mmCIF file of C-alpha atoms in Angstrom:
data_model
loop_
_atom_site.group_PDB
_atom_site.id
_atom_site.type_symbol
_atom_site.label_atom_id
_atom_site.label_comp_id
_atom_site.label_asym_id
_atom_site.label_seq_id
_atom_site.Cartn_x
_atom_site.Cartn_y
_atom_site.Cartn_z
ATOM 1 C CA MET A 1 6.314 -18.769 20.347
ATOM 2 C CA VAL A 2 6.151 -14.972 20.659
ATOM 3 C CA SER A 3 5.976 -13.536 24.167
ATOM 4 C CA LEU A 4 3.290 -10.996 25.031
ATOM 5 C CA GLU A 5 5.951 -8.409 25.839
ATOM 6 C CA ARG A 6 7.603 -8.707 22.435
ATOM 7 C CA PHE A 7 4.215 -8.787 20.726
ATOM 8 C CA LEU A 8 3.076 -5.539 22.377
ATOM 9 C CA ALA A 9 6.417 -3.832 21.782
ATOM 10 C CA PHE A 10 6.311 -4.683 18.090
ATOM 11 C CA ALA A 11 2.672 -3.583 17.883
ATOM 12 C CA ALA A 12 3.575 -0.195 19.377
ATOM 13 C CA MET A 13 6.458 0.303 16.941
ATOM 14 C CA SER A 14 4.303 -0.815 14.007
ATOM 15 C CA LEU A 15 1.606 1.679 14.940
ATOM 16 C CA VAL A 16 4.101 4.548 15.063
ATOM 17 C CA VAL A 17 5.505 3.635 11.647
ATOM 18 C CA ILE A 18 2.145 2.987 9.968
ATOM 19 C CA VAL A 19 0.325 6.124 11.150
ATOM 20 C CA ILE A 20 2.924 8.201 9.286
ATOM 21 C CA PRO A 21 1.494 8.298 5.727
ATOM 22 C CA GLY A 22 3.753 6.504 3.273
ATOM 23 C CA PRO A 23 3.474 5.101 -0.259
ATOM 24 C CA SER A 24 0.637 2.711 0.650
ATOM 25 C CA VAL A 25 -1.559 5.398 2.201
ATOM 26 C CA LEU A 26 -0.969 7.893 -0.598
ATOM 27 C CA PHE A 27 -1.605 5.176 -3.172
ATOM 28 C CA VAL A 28 -4.963 4.277 -1.593
ATOM 29 C CA ILE A 29 -5.955 7.948 -1.355
ATOM 30 C CA GLY A 30 -5.026 8.502 -4.993
ATOM 31 C CA ARG A 31 -7.067 5.490 -6.088
ATOM 32 C CA ALA A 32 -10.031 6.579 -3.962
ATOM 33 C CA LEU A 33 -10.002 10.064 -5.460
ATOM 34 C CA ALA A 34 -9.609 8.757 -8.989
ATOM 35 C CA HIS A 35 -12.038 5.815 -8.886
ATOM 36 C CA GLY A 36 -14.069 5.792 -5.668
ATOM 37 C CA ARG A 37 -14.701 3.587 -2.634
ATOM 38 C CA ARG A 38 -14.885 0.182 -4.343
ATOM 39 C CA THR A 39 -11.499 0.622 -5.995
ATOM 40 C CA ALA A 40 -10.004 2.058 -2.796
ATOM 41 C CA LEU A 41 -11.078 -0.980 -0.747
ATOM 42 C CA ALA A 42 -9.838 -3.414 -3.394
ATOM 43 C CA SER A 43 -6.544 -1.507 -3.445
ATOM 44 C CA VAL A 44 -6.275 -1.785 0.353
ATOM 45 C CA PHE A 45 -6.848 -5.536 0.180
ATOM 46 C CA GLY A 46 -4.232 -6.024 -2.526
ATOM 47 C CA ASN A 47 -1.830 -3.778 -0.655
ATOM 48 C CA VAL A 48 -2.008 -5.725 2.621
ATOM 49 C CA VAL A 49 -1.614 -9.023 0.749
ATOM 50 C CA GLY A 50 1.488 -7.597 -0.944
ATOM 51 C CA SER A 51 2.787 -6.367 2.410
ATOM 52 C CA TYR A 52 2.339 -9.790 3.979
ATOM 53 C CA ALA A 53 4.155 -11.316 1.007
ATOM 54 C CA LEU A 54 7.074 -9.103 2.055
ATOM 55 C CA ILE A 55 6.851 -10.554 5.555
ATOM 56 C CA VAL A 56 6.882 -14.093 4.158
ATOM 57 C CA ALA A 57 9.949 -13.162 2.104
ATOM 58 C CA VAL A 58 11.704 -11.828 5.200
ATOM 59 C CA ALA A 59 10.791 -14.941 7.165
ATOM 60 C CA LEU A 60 12.269 -17.118 4.407
ATOM 61 C CA GLY A 61 15.438 -15.016 4.264
ATOM 62 C CA VAL A 62 14.775 -13.245 0.958
ATOM 63 C CA GLY A 63 14.099 -9.943 2.704
ATOM 64 C CA THR A 64 17.560 -9.986 4.226
ATOM 65 C CA LEU A 65 19.056 -10.318 0.742
ATOM 66 C CA VAL A 66 17.016 -7.378 -0.538
ATOM 67 C CA GLU A 67 18.014 -5.191 2.384
ATOM 68 C CA ALA A 68 21.685 -6.211 2.205
ATOM 69 C CA SER A 69 22.051 -5.724 -1.554
ATOM 70 C CA VAL A 70 21.932 -2.130 -2.763
ATOM 71 C CA THR A 71 21.381 -3.322 -6.342
ATOM 72 C CA VAL A 72 18.429 -5.580 -5.491
ATOM 73 C CA PHE A 73 16.877 -2.935 -3.250
ATOM 74 C CA LEU A 74 17.233 -0.302 -5.979
ATOM 75 C CA ALA A 75 15.686 -2.615 -8.586
ATOM 76 C CA VAL A 76 12.670 -3.351 -6.385
ATOM 77 C CA LYS A 77 12.252 0.312 -5.487
ATOM 78 C CA LEU A 78 12.404 1.515 -9.092
ATOM 79 C CA ALA A 79 9.979 -1.198 -10.211
ATOM 80 C CA GLY A 80 7.444 -0.015 -7.645
ATOM 81 C CA ALA A 81 8.015 3.637 -8.546
ATOM 82 C CA ALA A 82 7.563 2.947 -12.269
ATOM 83 C CA TYR A 83 4.322 1.084 -11.596
ATOM 84 C CA LEU A 84 2.962 3.965 -9.523
ATOM 85 C CA VAL A 85 3.756 6.412 -12.326
ATOM 86 C CA PHE A 86 2.048 4.107 -14.835
ATOM 87 C CA LEU A 87 -1.108 3.913 -12.684
ATOM 88 C CA GLY A 88 -1.065 7.691 -12.249
ATOM 89 C CA VAL A 89 -0.791 8.280 -16.002
ATOM 90 C CA GLN A 90 -3.681 5.871 -16.608
ATOM 91 C CA ALA A 91 -5.833 7.633 -13.994
ATOM 92 C CA PHE A 92 -5.101 11.028 -15.545
ATOM 93 C CA ARG A 93 -5.793 9.826 -19.092
ATOM 94 C CA HIS A 94 -9.196 8.415 -18.095
ATOM 95 C CA ARG A 95 -10.242 11.236 -15.747
ATOM 96 C CA GLY A 96 -13.027 12.174 -18.169
ATOM 97 C CA ASP A 97 -14.639 8.746 -17.746
ATOM 98 C CA LEU A 98 -15.148 9.141 -14.007
ATOM 99 C CA ARG A 99 -18.634 10.653 -14.218
ATOM 100 C CA ALA A 100 -20.030 7.584 -15.976
ATOM 101 C CA SER A 101 -18.184 5.329 -13.549
ATOM 102 C CA ALA A 102 -19.609 7.147 -10.541
ATOM 103 C CA MET A 103 -23.157 6.803 -11.878
ATOM 104 C CA GLU A 104 -22.879 3.049 -12.369
ATOM 105 C CA GLY A 105 -23.034 2.264 -8.657
ATOM 106 C CA PRO A 106 -21.215 -0.543 -6.879
ATOM 107 C CA ALA A 107 -21.623 -3.130 -9.604
ATOM 108 C CA GLY A 108 -18.672 -3.755 -11.846
ATOM 109 C CA PRO A 109 -16.879 -6.504 -13.712
ATOM 110 C CA ALA A 110 -14.886 -9.012 -11.600
ATOM 111 C CA ARG A 111 -11.913 -8.655 -13.902
ATOM 112 C CA SER A 112 -11.662 -4.979 -13.026
ATOM 113 C CA ASP A 113 -11.746 -5.784 -9.306
ATOM 114 C CA LEU A 114 -9.058 -8.427 -9.737
ATOM 115 C CA ARG A 115 -6.872 -6.010 -11.673
ATOM 116 C CA THR A 116 -7.293 -3.455 -8.886
ATOM 117 C CA VAL A 117 -6.251 -6.007 -6.257
ATOM 118 C CA VAL A 118 -3.194 -6.895 -8.355
ATOM 119 C CA ASP A 119 -2.298 -3.192 -8.619
ATOM 120 C CA GLY A 120 -2.440 -2.905 -4.829
ATOM 121 C CA PHE A 121 -0.405 -6.098 -4.420
ATOM 122 C CA VAL A 122 2.395 -4.789 -6.654
ATOM 123 C CA VAL A 123 2.548 -1.504 -4.745
ATOM 124 C CA GLY A 124 2.516 -3.323 -1.408
ATOM 125 C CA ILE A 125 5.271 -5.789 -2.216
ATOM 126 C CA THR A 126 7.542 -3.122 -3.752
ATOM 127 C CA ASN A 127 6.970 -0.526 -1.016
ATOM 128 C CA PRO A 128 10.462 0.633 0.097
ATOM 129 C CA LYS A 129 9.116 1.653 3.506
ATOM 130 C CA GLY A 130 7.747 -1.857 4.021
ATOM 131 C CA ILE A 131 10.935 -3.526 2.780
ATOM 132 C CA VAL A 132 13.106 -1.584 5.208
ATOM 133 C CA PHE A 133 10.733 -1.994 8.166
ATOM 134 C CA PHE A 134 10.121 -5.713 7.762
ATOM 135 C CA ALA A 135 13.710 -6.584 6.869
ATOM 136 C CA ALA A 136 15.421 -4.412 9.482
ATOM 137 C CA VAL A 137 12.935 -4.184 12.360
ATOM 138 C CA LEU A 138 10.831 -7.352 12.349
ATOM 139 C CA PRO A 139 13.743 -9.794 12.965
ATOM 140 C CA GLN A 140 14.746 -7.833 16.076
ATOM 141 C CA PHE A 141 11.580 -8.891 17.875
ATOM 142 C CA VAL A 142 11.888 -12.655 17.512
ATOM 143 C CA ASP A 143 13.060 -14.795 20.446
ATOM 144 C CA HIS A 144 16.020 -16.831 19.162
ATOM 145 C CA SER A 145 16.010 -19.048 22.242
ATOM 146 C CA ALA A 146 12.425 -20.124 21.487
ATOM 147 C CA GLY A 147 13.316 -21.377 17.986
ATOM 148 C CA ARG A 148 10.999 -21.492 14.955
ATOM 149 C CA LEU A 149 12.111 -17.998 13.929
ATOM 150 C CA ALA A 150 10.223 -18.015 10.630
ATOM 151 C CA ALA A 151 6.964 -18.896 12.388
ATOM 152 C CA GLN A 152 7.528 -16.136 14.942
ATOM 153 C CA MET A 153 8.019 -13.565 12.186
ATOM 154 C CA LEU A 154 4.921 -14.746 10.364
ATOM 155 C CA VAL A 155 2.865 -14.323 13.550
ATOM 156 C CA LEU A 156 4.384 -10.940 14.419
ATOM 157 C CA GLY A 157 3.836 -9.804 10.835
ATOM 158 C CA LEU A 158 0.087 -10.088 11.296
ATOM 159 C CA VAL A 159 0.240 -7.087 13.655
ATOM 160 C CA PRO A 160 1.270 -4.390 11.139
ATOM 161 C CA ILE A 161 -0.962 -6.043 8.541
ATOM 162 C CA ALA A 162 -3.999 -5.683 10.821
ATOM 163 C CA ILE A 163 -3.096 -2.098 11.735
ATOM 164 C CA GLY A 164 -2.478 -1.202 8.098
ATOM 165 C CA LEU A 165 -5.756 -2.792 7.019
ATOM 166 C CA VAL A 166 -7.723 -0.635 9.460
ATOM 167 C CA THR A 167 -5.871 2.644 8.886
ATOM 168 C CA ASP A 168 -5.643 2.319 5.090
ATOM 169 C CA THR A 169 -9.351 1.491 4.933
ATOM 170 C CA LEU A 170 -10.169 4.614 6.934
ATOM 171 C CA TRP A 171 -7.979 6.734 4.646
ATOM 172 C CA GLY A 172 -9.630 5.216 1.583
ATOM 173 C CA LEU A 173 -13.173 5.679 2.856
ATOM 174 C CA GLY A 174 -12.432 9.267 3.848
ATOM 175 C CA ALA A 175 -11.004 10.102 0.425
ATOM 176 C CA ALA A 176 -13.884 8.315 -1.319
ATOM 177 C CA ALA A 177 -16.406 10.281 0.736
ATOM 178 C CA ALA A 178 -14.787 13.529 -0.375
ATOM 179 C CA ARG A 179 -14.914 12.291 -3.962
ATOM 180 C CA SER A 180 -18.696 11.769 -3.739
ATOM 181 C CA TRP A 181 -19.116 15.532 -3.318
ATOM 182 C CA PHE A 182 -17.058 16.130 -6.446
ATOM 183 C CA ALA A 183 -19.235 13.613 -8.320
ATOM 184 C CA ARG A 184 -22.052 16.152 -8.413
ATOM 185 C CA SER A 185 -20.145 18.047 -11.079
ATOM 186 C CA GLU A 186 -18.468 16.540 -14.126
ATOM 187 C CA ARG A 187 -15.816 19.234 -14.087
ATOM 188 C CA ARG A 188 -15.067 18.798 -10.384
ATOM 189 C CA LEU A 189 -14.941 15.011 -10.730
ATOM 190 C CA SER A 190 -12.620 15.290 -13.702
ATOM 191 C CA LEU A 191 -10.374 17.605 -11.677
ATOM 192 C CA VAL A 192 -10.238 15.261 -8.697
ATOM 193 C CA GLY A 193 -9.549 12.308 -10.999
ATOM 194 C CA GLY A 194 -6.665 14.231 -12.501
ATOM 195 C CA ALA A 195 -5.469 15.155 -9.002
ATOM 196 C CA GLY A 196 -5.507 11.492 -7.998
ATOM 197 C CA GLY A 197 -3.479 10.633 -11.077
ATOM 198 C CA PHE A 198 -0.969 13.394 -10.407
ATOM 199 C CA ALA A 199 -0.740 12.270 -6.764
ATOM 200 C CA MET A 200 0.275 8.760 -7.852
ATOM 201 C CA ILE A 201 2.739 10.108 -10.417
ATOM 202 C CA GLY A 202 4.268 12.370 -7.774
ATOM 203 C CA LEU A 203 4.403 9.480 -5.329
ATOM 204 C CA GLY A 204 6.182 7.308 -7.876
ATOM 205 C CA VAL A 205 8.745 10.027 -8.559
ATOM 206 C CA THR A 206 9.251 10.537 -4.811
ATOM 207 C CA VAL A 207 9.751 6.826 -4.185
ATOM 208 C CA ALA A 208 12.283 6.659 -7.035
ATOM 209 C CA ALA A 209 14.194 9.693 -5.722
ATOM 210 C CA THR A 210 14.233 8.626 -2.082
ATOM 211 C CA GLY A 211 17.439 7.022 -0.970
ATOM 212 C CA ARG A 212 17.771 4.353 1.651
ATOM 213 C CA ALA A 213 19.229 4.976 5.061
ATOM 214 C CA ASP A 214 22.349 2.815 5.540
#
């Protein structure tokens, strides 16, 4: 399977790429500021599942098609950007409801949690940064002489997923902790909810405007 040398080399490269805040990190921060810790953690979970779905797609050859086709890449990128803008608009529209939400505590309907996970999944699987990294970088670390290339990529893909899970969780918890201070004032909480919404809208616009490096 995957040699220790290749595994460590890919882990080092993944760490360098992941620690630079991208769409996933900014999305989690925006959700944490707008809705709190529970939503942030559910968003992180959905995001890493979406990211691993990208890895599965690359392992099956779909990722290569997305990376090779400008049209397909653009369609995926714009879909993700549009969804981020939609989530940002929703967060801004409902910023006045955040005080009641913050007072309810950790309990909440399962449907809401599931919807949050789905939101994170969509952002994760349409993340242009993830598409480029997994499609262009991941295949370079497989050992062709060892065979079972798809299995090697699936194993290697667990590395950035684990790193992203830890770092995104820390970002989310940090942003949620800052939000708890704002929760002491309805006005401040409304402002931070609006800021989270604007952050996601801005992120969506940025993702849409960012070109790909060919």
